[in-house]
Tab-separated table of C-alpha atoms and ligand atoms in Angstrom:
chain	number	residue	atom	x	y	z
Y	314	MET	CA	-81.095	143.192	235.763
Y	315	ARG	CA	-80.684	139.785	237.313
Y	316	HIS	CA	-81.805	138.052	234.201
Y	317	LEU	CA	-79.148	139.777	232.138
Y	318	MET	CA	-76.809	139.095	234.695
Y	319	LEU	CA	-77.377	135.525	234.508
Y	320	ALA	CA	-77.335	135.522	230.589
Y	321	VAL	CA	-74.122	136.935	230.896
Y	322	LEU	CA	-72.551	134.336	232.991
Y	323	VAL	CA	-73.970	131.428	231.298
Y	324	CYS	CA	-72.508	132.895	227.942
Y	325	LEU	CA	-69.159	133.206	229.751
Y	326	VAL	CA	-69.435	129.684	231.326
Y	327	VAL	CA	-70.546	128.662	227.639
Y	328	THR	CA	-67.732	130.156	225.971
Y	329	SER	CA	-64.895	128.923	228.319
Y	330	ALA	CA	-66.119	125.488	228.039
Y	331	ALA	CA	-66.119	125.385	224.300
Y	332	ALA	CA	-62.561	127.164	223.751
Y	333	GLN	CA	-59.725	124.756	223.308
Y	334	PRO	CA	-56.473	124.822	224.878
Y	335	PRO	CA	-54.050	127.009	222.713
Y	336	ALA	CA	-51.594	124.947	220.617
Y	337	PRO	CA	-47.942	126.092	221.565
Y	338	ALA	CA	-46.788	128.737	219.467
Y	339	THR	CA	-44.275	127.476	216.693
Y	340	LEU	CA	-40.999	129.010	216.242
Y	341	THR	CA	-39.480	129.378	212.598
Y	342	ALA	CA	-36.086	130.907	211.685
Y	343	ILE	CA	-35.933	132.355	208.142
Y	344	ARG	CA	-32.230	132.784	206.483
Y	345	ALA	CA	-32.632	135.388	204.217
Y	346	GLY	CA	-29.698	135.766	201.940
Y	347	ARG	CA	-31.021	139.508	200.946
Y	348	LEU	CA	-34.128	140.957	202.270
Y	349	LEU	CA	-36.157	143.586	200.315
Y	350	ASP	CA	-37.577	146.399	202.172
Y	351	PRO	CA	-39.513	147.762	199.784
Y	352	GLU	CA	-40.458	150.922	201.828
Y	353	ALA	CA	-36.778	151.954	201.767
Y	354	GLY	CA	-36.183	150.534	198.265
Y	355	ARG	CA	-33.244	148.617	199.218
Y	356	ILE	CA	-31.885	145.270	200.136
Y	357	LEU	CA	-30.187	143.937	203.403
Y	358	THR	CA	-27.931	141.023	203.160
Y	359	ASN	CA	-27.712	137.634	205.550
Y	360	GLN	CA	-30.877	138.409	207.844
Y	361	ILE	CA	-32.680	136.335	210.166
Y	362	ILE	CA	-36.833	136.543	210.571
Y	363	LEU	CA	-37.799	134.949	213.619
Y	364	VAL	CA	-41.403	134.001	213.332
Y	365	GLU	CA	-43.459	132.882	216.024
Y	366	GLY	CA	-46.889	131.661	215.671
Y	367	THR	CA	-48.674	133.967	213.093
Y	368	ARG	CA	-46.476	136.565	213.613
Y	369	ILE	CA	-43.009	138.483	213.281
Y	370	ARG	CA	-40.966	138.295	216.391
Y	371	ASP	CA	-37.702	139.717	215.528
Y	372	VAL	CA	-35.641	140.624	212.272
Y	373	GLY	CA	-32.067	141.763	211.796
Y	374	PRO	CA	-28.528	140.327	210.966
Y	375	ASN	CA	-28.002	138.712	214.771
Y	376	VAL	CA	-31.107	137.620	215.766
Y	377	ALA	CA	-30.433	134.278	217.665
Y	378	ILE	CA	-31.885	131.527	216.529
Y	379	PRO	CA	-33.381	129.396	219.853
Y	380	ALA	CA	-33.083	125.875	220.155
Y	381	GLY	CA	-35.894	123.703	218.480
Y	382	ALA	CA	-36.759	126.322	215.945
Y	383	GLN	CA	-37.496	125.322	212.544
Y	384	VAL	CA	-34.820	126.769	210.055
Y	385	ILE	CA	-35.803	127.682	206.614
Y	386	ASP	CA	-32.651	128.395	204.970
Y	387	LEU	CA	-33.853	131.052	201.980
Y	388	SER	CA	-29.850	132.438	202.069
Y	389	ARG	CA	-29.994	132.115	198.048
Y	390	MET	CA	-32.950	133.749	197.763
Y	391	THR	CA	-34.012	137.407	197.960
Y	392	VAL	CA	-36.930	137.444	200.857
Y	393	MET	CA	-39.535	140.087	200.791
Y	394	PRO	CA	-43.132	141.016	202.119
Y	395	GLY	CA	-46.024	139.242	200.348
Y	396	LEU	CA	-47.622	141.078	196.959
Y	397	VAL	CA	-50.694	143.196	197.085
Y	398	ASP	CA	-53.292	142.913	193.991
Y	399	SER	CA	-55.568	146.173	195.003
Y	400	HIS	CA	-58.524	145.374	192.709
Y	401	ASN	CA	-59.532	141.778	191.768
Y	402	HIS	CA	-62.510	139.616	191.400
Y	403	LEU	CA	-62.008	136.551	192.768
Y	404	ALA	CA	-65.529	134.991	192.217
Y	405	LEU	CA	-65.812	135.907	188.696
Y	406	THR	CA	-64.372	133.886	185.732
Y	407	TYR	CA	-66.215	134.955	182.525
Y	408	LYS	CA	-64.804	132.880	179.645
Y	409	PRO	CA	-65.119	132.884	175.938
Y	410	GLU	CA	-67.285	129.764	176.199
Y	411	PRO	CA	-70.194	129.629	176.947
Y	412	GLU	CA	-70.517	133.330	177.928
Y	413	SER	CA	-68.882	135.258	175.099
Y	414	ASN	CA	-66.842	136.713	177.744
Y	415	VAL	CA	-69.990	138.521	178.885
Y	416	TYR	CA	-70.282	138.431	182.941
Y	417	TYR	CA	-73.931	139.246	182.548
Y	418	TYR	CA	-74.412	135.680	181.655
Y	419	THR	CA	-71.679	134.549	184.056
Y	420	TYR	CA	-74.152	135.148	186.592
Y	421	VAL	CA	-77.377	133.949	185.046
Y	422	GLN	CA	-75.406	130.521	184.560
Y	423	GLU	CA	-73.470	130.003	187.792
Y	424	SER	CA	-74.723	129.809	191.206
Y	425	THR	CA	-73.142	131.856	194.126
Y	426	ALA	CA	-71.877	128.221	195.455
Y	427	LEU	CA	-70.407	127.515	192.332
Y	428	ARG	CA	-68.783	131.116	192.166
Y	429	ALA	CA	-67.667	130.881	195.815
Y	430	ILE	CA	-65.627	127.158	194.812
Y	431	GLN	CA	-64.012	129.298	192.009
Y	432	ALA	CA	-63.141	131.934	194.513
Y	433	ALA	CA	-61.614	129.414	197.022
Y	434	SER	CA	-59.362	128.067	193.765
Y	435	ASN	CA	-58.513	131.662	192.310
Y	436	GLY	CA	-57.530	132.804	195.965
Y	437	ILE	CA	-55.160	129.819	196.291
Y	438	GLN	CA	-53.811	130.418	192.788
Y	439	MET	CA	-53.245	134.241	193.975
Y	440	LEU	CA	-51.266	133.062	196.941
Y	441	ALA	CA	-48.989	130.591	194.915
Y	442	ALA	CA	-48.187	133.459	192.756
Y	443	GLY	CA	-47.012	135.376	195.951
Y	444	PHE	CA	-50.268	137.873	196.500
Y	445	THR	CA	-51.098	137.459	200.153
Y	446	VAL	CA	-53.727	140.269	200.151
Y	447	VAL	CA	-56.247	140.705	197.564
Y	448	ARG	CA	-58.856	143.962	197.596
Y	449	ASP	CA	-61.830	141.965	196.034
Y	450	LEU	CA	-64.090	144.767	194.795
Y	451	GLY	CA	-67.495	143.044	193.674
Y	452	ASN	CA	-69.211	141.009	191.004
Y	453	ASN	CA	-69.306	137.788	193.415
Y	454	ALA	CA	-72.918	137.100	193.027
Y	455	LEU	CA	-74.694	136.853	196.709
Y	456	TYR	CA	-71.337	137.644	199.324
Y	457	ALA	CA	-69.427	134.517	198.121
Y	458	ASP	CA	-66.679	137.256	198.717
Y	459	SER	CA	-67.505	137.480	202.431
Y	460	ALA	CA	-68.150	133.525	202.278
Y	461	LEU	CA	-64.497	133.099	201.196
Y	462	ARG	CA	-62.815	135.770	203.804
Y	463	GLN	CA	-64.454	134.132	206.572
Y	464	ALA	CA	-63.308	130.408	205.465
Y	465	ILE	CA	-59.997	131.600	205.244
Y	466	GLU	CA	-59.992	133.586	208.539
Y	467	GLN	CA	-61.731	130.931	210.297
Y	468	GLY	CA	-58.975	128.705	209.000
Y	469	TRP	CA	-60.731	126.327	206.580
Y	470	LEU	CA	-58.534	126.889	203.634
Y	471	PRO	CA	-55.257	128.952	202.508
Y	472	GLY	CA	-55.864	132.083	200.865
Y	473	PRO	CA	-54.862	135.749	200.509
Y	474	THR	CA	-55.920	138.320	203.363
Y	475	LEU	CA	-59.025	139.643	201.509
Y	476	ILE	CA	-60.404	143.349	201.787
Y	477	ASN	CA	-63.712	142.388	200.438
Y	478	SER	CA	-66.481	144.778	198.841
Y	479	GLY	CA	-69.930	142.521	199.100
Y	480	ILE	CA	-72.068	143.841	196.420
Y	481	ILE	CA	-71.278	147.070	194.290
Y	482	ILE	CA	-73.297	150.021	194.997
Y	483	GLY	CA	-74.752	152.096	192.402
Y	484	GLY	CA	-77.682	153.792	190.881
Y	485	MET	CA	-80.309	151.573	189.173
Y	486	GLY	CA	-78.925	149.015	186.856
Y	487	GLY	CA	-75.756	148.949	188.201
Y	488	GLN	CA	-73.278	148.144	185.329
Y	489	PHE	CA	-76.070	146.145	183.549
Y	490	PHE	CA	-78.080	147.302	180.747
Y	491	PRO	CA	-80.982	144.966	180.773
Y	492	THR	CA	-84.560	144.801	179.519
Y	493	PRO	CA	-87.568	146.132	181.564
Y	494	GLU	CA	-88.750	142.841	181.870
Y	495	MET	CA	-85.341	141.275	183.286
Y	496	VAL	CA	-85.085	144.016	186.045
Y	497	LYS	CA	-88.868	144.428	186.970
Y	498	ASP	CA	-90.177	140.998	187.037
Y	499	HIS	CA	-86.697	139.096	187.577
Y	500	GLN	CA	-84.634	141.626	189.369
Y	501	ILE	CA	-81.832	140.274	187.405
Y	502	VAL	CA	-79.466	142.953	188.471
Y	503	TYR	CA	-79.269	142.027	191.686
Y	504	PRO	CA	-77.277	140.270	193.292
Y	505	GLU	CA	-74.427	141.847	190.793
Y	506	TYR	CA	-75.628	145.062	191.985
Y	507	LEU	CA	-77.443	146.791	194.970
Y	508	ASP	CA	-79.564	149.457	193.529
Y	509	ALA	CA	-79.160	152.981	195.447
Y	510	ASP	CA	-80.754	156.029	194.171
Y	511	THR	CA	-81.821	157.866	197.552
Y	512	PRO	CA	-79.801	158.808	200.522
Y	513	ASP	CA	-82.290	156.509	202.201
Y	514	GLU	CA	-81.336	153.839	199.630
Y	515	ILE	CA	-77.361	155.065	200.111
Y	516	VAL	CA	-77.181	154.691	203.900
Y	517	LYS	CA	-79.408	150.952	203.666
Y	518	ALA	CA	-77.299	149.334	200.962
Y	519	VAL	CA	-74.016	150.797	203.190
Y	520	ARG	CA	-75.514	148.806	206.127
Y	521	GLN	CA	-76.669	145.591	203.883
Y	522	ASN	CA	-72.834	145.112	203.145
Y	523	ILE	CA	-71.811	145.739	206.086
Y	524	LEU	CA	-73.913	143.140	207.811
Y	525	PHE	CA	-73.157	140.753	205.229
Y	526	GLY	CA	-69.291	140.963	205.774
Y	527	ALA	CA	-67.669	143.756	203.729
Y	528	LYS	CA	-64.569	145.085	204.625
Y	529	VAL	CA	-64.604	147.998	202.075
Y	530	ILE	CA	-67.671	149.801	200.493
Y	531	LYS	CA	-67.359	149.497	196.373
Y	532	ILE	CA	-69.776	152.198	194.527
Y	533	CYS	CA	-70.377	152.783	191.117
Y	534	VAL	CA	-69.442	156.718	190.688
Y	535	ASP	CA	-70.802	156.971	187.252
Y	536	CYS	CA	-71.682	154.001	185.416
Y	537	LYS	CA	-74.722	155.740	184.426
Y	538	PRO	CA	-76.047	159.233	183.178
Y	539	TYR	CA	-77.643	159.945	186.671
Y	540	GLY	CA	-74.274	159.212	188.469
Y	541	TYR	CA	-73.904	160.089	192.220
Y	542	THR	CA	-72.895	164.000	193.119
Y	543	ALA	CA	-70.310	164.663	195.734
Y	544	ASP	CA	-72.807	165.158	198.326
Y	545	GLU	CA	-74.231	161.337	197.609
Y	546	ILE	CA	-70.820	160.172	197.740
Y	547	ARG	CA	-70.241	162.433	200.875
Y	548	LEU	CA	-72.922	160.150	202.356
Y	549	PHE	CA	-71.717	156.767	201.447
Y	550	ILE	CA	-68.269	158.040	202.965
Y	551	ARG	CA	-69.975	159.010	206.525
Y	552	GLU	CA	-72.060	155.453	206.469
Y	553	ALA	CA	-69.247	153.734	205.690
Y	554	ALA	CA	-66.843	155.541	208.182
Y	555	LYS	CA	-69.504	154.413	211.081
Y	556	ALA	CA	-67.830	150.801	210.632
Y	557	GLY	CA	-64.126	152.286	209.950
Y	558	MET	CA	-64.522	151.440	206.269
Y	559	LYS	CA	-63.530	153.406	203.382
Y	560	VAL	CA	-65.322	153.926	199.994
Y	561	ALA	CA	-63.862	152.796	196.429
Y	562	GLY	CA	-65.452	154.420	193.504
Y	563	HIS	CA	-65.297	152.956	190.126
Y	564	VAL	CA	-65.259	155.589	187.750
Y	565	GLN	CA	-65.482	156.159	183.938
Y	566	THR	CA	-65.779	159.841	183.092
Y	567	PRO	CA	-64.068	162.680	184.046
Y	568	ALA	CA	-67.167	164.528	185.691
Y	569	GLY	CA	-67.536	161.405	187.867
Y	570	ALA	CA	-63.732	161.520	188.919
Y	571	LYS	CA	-64.000	165.380	189.661
Y	572	ASN	CA	-66.987	164.454	191.969
Y	573	ALA	CA	-65.560	161.610	193.688
Y	574	ILE	CA	-62.302	164.149	194.383
Y	575	ASP	CA	-64.318	166.830	195.818
Y	576	ALA	CA	-65.990	164.470	198.050
Y	577	GLY	CA	-62.775	163.217	199.300
Y	578	ILE	CA	-63.056	159.414	198.526
Y	579	TRP	CA	-60.399	157.086	199.770
Y	580	SER	CA	-59.608	155.274	195.863
Y	581	ILE	CA	-60.409	155.602	192.302
Y	582	GLU	CA	-60.764	152.463	190.490
Y	583	HIS	CA	-59.767	152.264	186.697
Y	584	SER	CA	-57.811	155.072	184.887
Y	585	GLY	CA	-59.481	155.881	181.626
Y	586	ALA	CA	-61.223	158.977	182.916
Y	587	LEU	CA	-58.242	160.312	184.504
Y	588	ASN	CA	-56.053	163.324	183.092
Y	589	ASP	CA	-53.256	165.508	184.298
Y	590	ASP	CA	-55.411	167.986	186.025
Y	591	LEU	CA	-57.223	165.184	187.508
Y	592	HIS	CA	-54.222	163.380	188.924
Y	593	LYS	CA	-53.241	166.751	190.219
Y	594	GLN	CA	-56.008	167.071	192.278
Y	595	MET	CA	-55.885	163.427	193.364
Y	596	ALA	CA	-52.130	164.078	194.528
Y	597	ALA	CA	-52.866	167.114	196.516
Y	598	LYS	CA	-55.551	165.228	198.518
Y	599	GLY	CA	-53.893	162.054	198.464
Y	600	ILE	CA	-56.561	159.779	197.018
Y	601	TRP	CA	-55.544	156.439	195.842
Y	602	ARG	CA	-55.417	155.769	192.042
Y	603	ALA	CA	-55.865	151.567	191.299
Y	604	GLY	CA	-55.652	152.104	187.664
Y	605	THR	CA	-56.294	148.652	186.520
Y	606	GLU	CA	-53.830	148.652	183.793
Y	607	THR	CA	-54.688	146.094	181.221
Y	608	PRO	CA	-51.794	145.050	179.203
Y	609	THR	CA	-51.882	144.308	175.584
Y	610	GLY	CA	-51.334	140.610	174.271
Y	611	LEU	CA	-53.498	138.907	176.667
Y	612	ALA	CA	-55.047	136.034	174.708
Y	613	GLY	CA	-59.031	136.484	174.475
Y	614	HIS	CA	-58.705	139.763	175.511
Y	615	PRO	CA	-57.178	142.113	173.160
Y	616	VAL	CA	-56.430	145.886	173.528
Y	617	SER	CA	-55.667	147.857	170.773
Y	618	PRO	CA	-52.006	149.393	170.435
Y	619	GLN	CA	-53.675	152.754	170.882
Y	620	ALA	CA	-55.669	152.063	173.847
Y	621	TYR	CA	-52.550	150.366	175.593
Y	622	GLN	CA	-50.627	153.998	174.533
Y	623	ARG	CA	-53.254	155.750	176.322
Y	624	THR	CA	-52.834	153.140	179.592
Y	625	VAL	CA	-49.372	153.223	179.681
Y	626	ALA	CA	-49.369	157.504	179.042
Y	627	ASN	CA	-51.952	158.209	181.643
Y	628	LEU	CA	-50.157	155.779	184.384
Y	629	LYS	CA	-46.825	157.813	183.436
Y	630	ASN	CA	-48.445	160.947	183.838
Y	631	ALA	CA	-49.844	159.835	187.374
Y	632	TYR	CA	-46.309	158.855	188.362
Y	633	GLU	CA	-44.850	162.255	187.191
Y	634	ASN	CA	-47.773	163.854	189.337
Y	635	LYS	CA	-46.823	161.962	192.577
Y	636	VAL	CA	-50.355	160.571	192.790
Y	637	PRO	CA	-50.395	157.309	195.322
Y	638	THR	CA	-50.812	154.314	193.209
Y	639	VAL	CA	-51.212	150.963	193.513
Y	640	PHE	CA	-50.918	147.548	191.407
Y	641	SER	CA	-54.467	146.621	190.332
Y	642	THR	CA	-55.620	144.291	187.661
Y	643	ASP	CA	-59.224	144.017	187.361
Y	644	ALA	CA	-58.563	140.128	186.791
Y	645	ASP	CA	-62.330	138.640	186.355
Y	646	TYR	CA	-61.803	136.495	183.465
Y	647	PHE	CA	-59.979	133.253	182.085
Y	648	VAL	CA	-56.595	133.336	179.839
Y	649	ALA	CA	-55.824	129.603	178.791
Y	650	GLY	CA	-52.891	128.078	180.195
Y	651	LYS	CA	-52.419	130.883	183.310
Y	652	THR	CA	-53.648	130.582	186.557
Y	653	ARG	CA	-55.011	133.547	188.072
Y	654	GLY	CA	-51.823	134.717	189.745
Y	655	GLU	CA	-50.139	134.411	186.807
Y	656	LEU	CA	-52.422	136.300	184.819
Y	657	CYS	CA	-51.900	139.055	187.493
Y	658	MET	CA	-48.188	139.195	187.075
Y	659	GLU	CA	-48.673	140.074	183.088
Y	660	PHE	CA	-50.241	143.509	184.297
Y	661	LEU	CA	-46.095	144.206	185.523
Y	662	ARG	CA	-45.532	145.144	181.735
Y	663	PRO	CA	-47.515	148.473	181.607
Y	664	TRP	CA	-45.529	149.750	184.847
Y	665	LYS	CA	-42.360	148.637	182.577
Y	666	ASP	CA	-43.580	150.366	179.834
Y	667	ALA	CA	-44.446	153.683	181.434
Y	668	GLY	CA	-40.730	153.725	182.397
Y	669	ILE	CA	-41.439	153.654	186.283
Y	670	PRO	CA	-38.193	152.495	188.078
Y	671	ASN	CA	-38.586	149.260	189.799
Y	672	ALA	CA	-38.004	150.203	193.339
Y	673	ASP	CA	-41.476	152.342	192.684
Y	674	ILE	CA	-43.368	149.160	191.059
Y	675	LEU	CA	-42.379	146.952	194.020
Y	676	ARG	CA	-43.681	149.658	196.518
Y	677	ALA	CA	-46.913	149.827	194.254
Y	678	ILE	CA	-47.335	145.917	194.527
Y	679	THR	CA	-46.470	145.900	198.344
Y	680	THR	CA	-46.346	148.848	200.319
Y	681	ASN	CA	-48.685	151.195	198.745
Y	682	GLY	CA	-51.093	148.036	198.718
Y	683	TYR	CA	-51.201	147.447	202.400
Y	684	LYS	CA	-52.080	151.196	202.600
Y	685	VAL	CA	-54.998	151.269	200.195
Y	686	ALA	CA	-56.293	148.014	202.060
Y	687	ASP	CA	-56.219	150.044	205.166
Y	688	ILE	CA	-54.209	147.144	206.856
Y	689	ASP	CA	-50.276	148.643	207.103
Y	690	LYS	CA	-50.410	148.927	210.796
Y	691	VAL	CA	-50.880	144.976	211.287
Y	692	ARG	CA	-49.899	143.055	207.922
Y	693	GLY	CA	-47.244	143.926	205.118
Y	694	PRO	CA	-44.085	145.174	205.920
Y	695	ILE	CA	-41.745	142.472	207.860
Y	696	LYS	CA	-41.429	143.837	211.367
Y	697	ALA	CA	-41.533	142.752	214.761
Y	698	GLY	CA	-45.281	142.253	215.700
Y	699	LEU	CA	-46.705	142.079	212.616
Y	700	PHE	CA	-48.419	139.238	210.870
Y	701	ALA	CA	-45.979	137.063	208.669
Y	702	ASP	CA	-46.833	137.400	205.230
Y	703	ILE	CA	-43.324	136.470	203.567
Y	704	ILE	CA	-42.283	135.604	200.382
Y	705	ALA	CA	-38.907	134.679	198.060
Y	706	VAL	CA	-37.896	134.903	194.715
Y	707	SER	CA	-34.544	133.629	193.030
Y	708	GLY	CA	-33.700	136.888	191.658
Y	709	ASN	CA	-33.437	140.538	192.935
Y	710	PRO	CA	-36.850	142.318	191.601
Y	711	LEU	CA	-34.846	145.994	192.661
Y	712	ASP	CA	-32.520	145.180	189.401
Y	713	ASP	CA	-35.443	143.184	187.266
Y	714	VAL	CA	-39.083	143.512	188.508
Y	715	GLU	CA	-40.246	140.232	186.202
Y	716	ALA	CA	-38.252	138.399	189.443
Y	717	LEU	CA	-41.556	138.664	190.882
Y	718	ARG	CA	-42.855	135.735	188.370
Y	719	ASP	CA	-40.472	133.160	190.186
Y	720	VAL	CA	-42.209	133.123	193.316
Y	721	GLN	CA	-40.111	130.328	195.071
Y	722	PHE	CA	-41.510	130.684	198.599
Y	723	VAL	CA	-44.774	131.802	200.226
Y	724	MET	CA	-45.607	132.022	203.959
Y	725	LYS	CA	-48.900	133.148	205.192
Y	726	ASP	CA	-49.811	133.920	208.456
Y	727	GLY	CA	-46.745	132.142	209.831
Y	728	THR	CA	-47.444	129.019	207.874
Y	729	VAL	CA	-45.605	127.773	205.142
Y	730	PHE	CA	-47.475	127.675	201.926
Y	731	LYS	CA	-45.126	127.063	198.922
Y	732	ARG	CA	-41.317	125.731	199.518
Y	733	ASP	CA	-38.833	125.370	196.843
Y	734	GLY	CA	-41.451	126.578	194.232
Y	735	VAL	CA	-43.815	123.769	194.937
Y	736	VAL	CA	-47.220	124.455	196.675
Y	737	THR	CA	-47.594	122.445	200.150
Y	738	PRO	CA	-50.606	123.442	202.001
Y	739	ALA	CA	-51.478	120.656	203.995
Y	740	ALA	CA	-50.814	122.319	207.188
Y	741	PHE	CA	-53.650	124.798	206.104
Y	742	PHE	CA	-56.190	122.410	205.913
Y	743	HIS	CA	-58.345	121.412	208.992
Y	744	ALA	CA	-61.939	119.462	209.615
Y	745	GLY	CA	-62.989	122.796	211.559
Y	746	PRO	CA	-63.100	126.181	211.993
Y	747	VAL	CA	-59.241	126.429	214.192
Y	748	ASN	CA	-59.451	130.293	214.411
Y	749	GLY	CA	-63.209	130.281	215.860
Y	750	TRP	CA	-66.550	130.082	213.854
Y	751	ARG	CA	-67.391	133.803	215.208
Y	752	ILE	CA	-65.112	135.303	212.701
Y	753	ARG	CA	-68.118	137.023	210.587
E	1271	LIG	ZN1	-63.033	145.616	188.563
């Protein structure tokens, strides 16, 4: 006992000696000509948002601006909360050259270190387009996603808030179809996928991802004929819940979707297998739908007119059935001439083609995104006490959602990242982990 107390004491002394005095919180007042509240689907005019340090202190038409506060004039713009892509893969960029758009080869050719650096760049590109939150759902080599999340949270570089999955867990083989030699001799499935074929392996795989920095558990429900049963999915959910985490399921068959719905999964990723009946069941249970609707016309990634029509009709059906639905792209590839963020903006098209009102598209890309990321109590809405993730666009996205393509201003955690359409990230770069190195 005495040894223990001594150890605790030494720890306390070391901790306090190492802690740096906190810098005085900066005060910033944003003058918002129009302030969009996506939850209510309305615009308020001439509002002031007062930001203290990393958080919003006050918001309203008559907020007093303290002496010495920095004033940012966005009186000609629409100010709104940051955007969410609820399904992206920041550490994967497959390309026509050299890997013929096959990510199986990407992972053979590119190290985790190289992919982590790509992820850092993709994260900055997403933030520049106004995405302040990204759910990053796997195919990130050996935890490049965790490394990026930690680096952003420690304060090494700018990027969106990441809700990352670590390695996708699936039945033997994951989404790959490798030869026996590649699997047995070279373990080529790992680290893109974690095999979990028995209850013991399921528990262990979930724990591995938790240990190595995942914030959501991503599973392959039915990537192989031996997909997971509802009971097996329940085991994932129970084990993830011990760490306060949700389970996101990649689903590609109606039978897999049914198992996932019966188990009460948090979110279903992709919409190809969903139909009117399954949508009704999802709506009844409040299961999130991250449909990853791919637009037609992306260079190098052809979608046939028939496939696109099915995608749009499916999204429309989900909307009519009131399924809780989020904006999600599945972006994991390269389109020449577009940043990762600009690529994601192309995914507005299926929402418009499905005839979904702008107010609901805006909810899907903001409010619903915070909820599926399970962060809405601390981050997202422009409310006092929440982290200050704020963007501004020239037009009014309630009138024309395409206004989101022209993000002029981005503030992340209270620090300005983009202003007058130009990325100015200097304040985000530090020679040390300003938020502490213990963030895991
Ligand atoms: Zn995906």
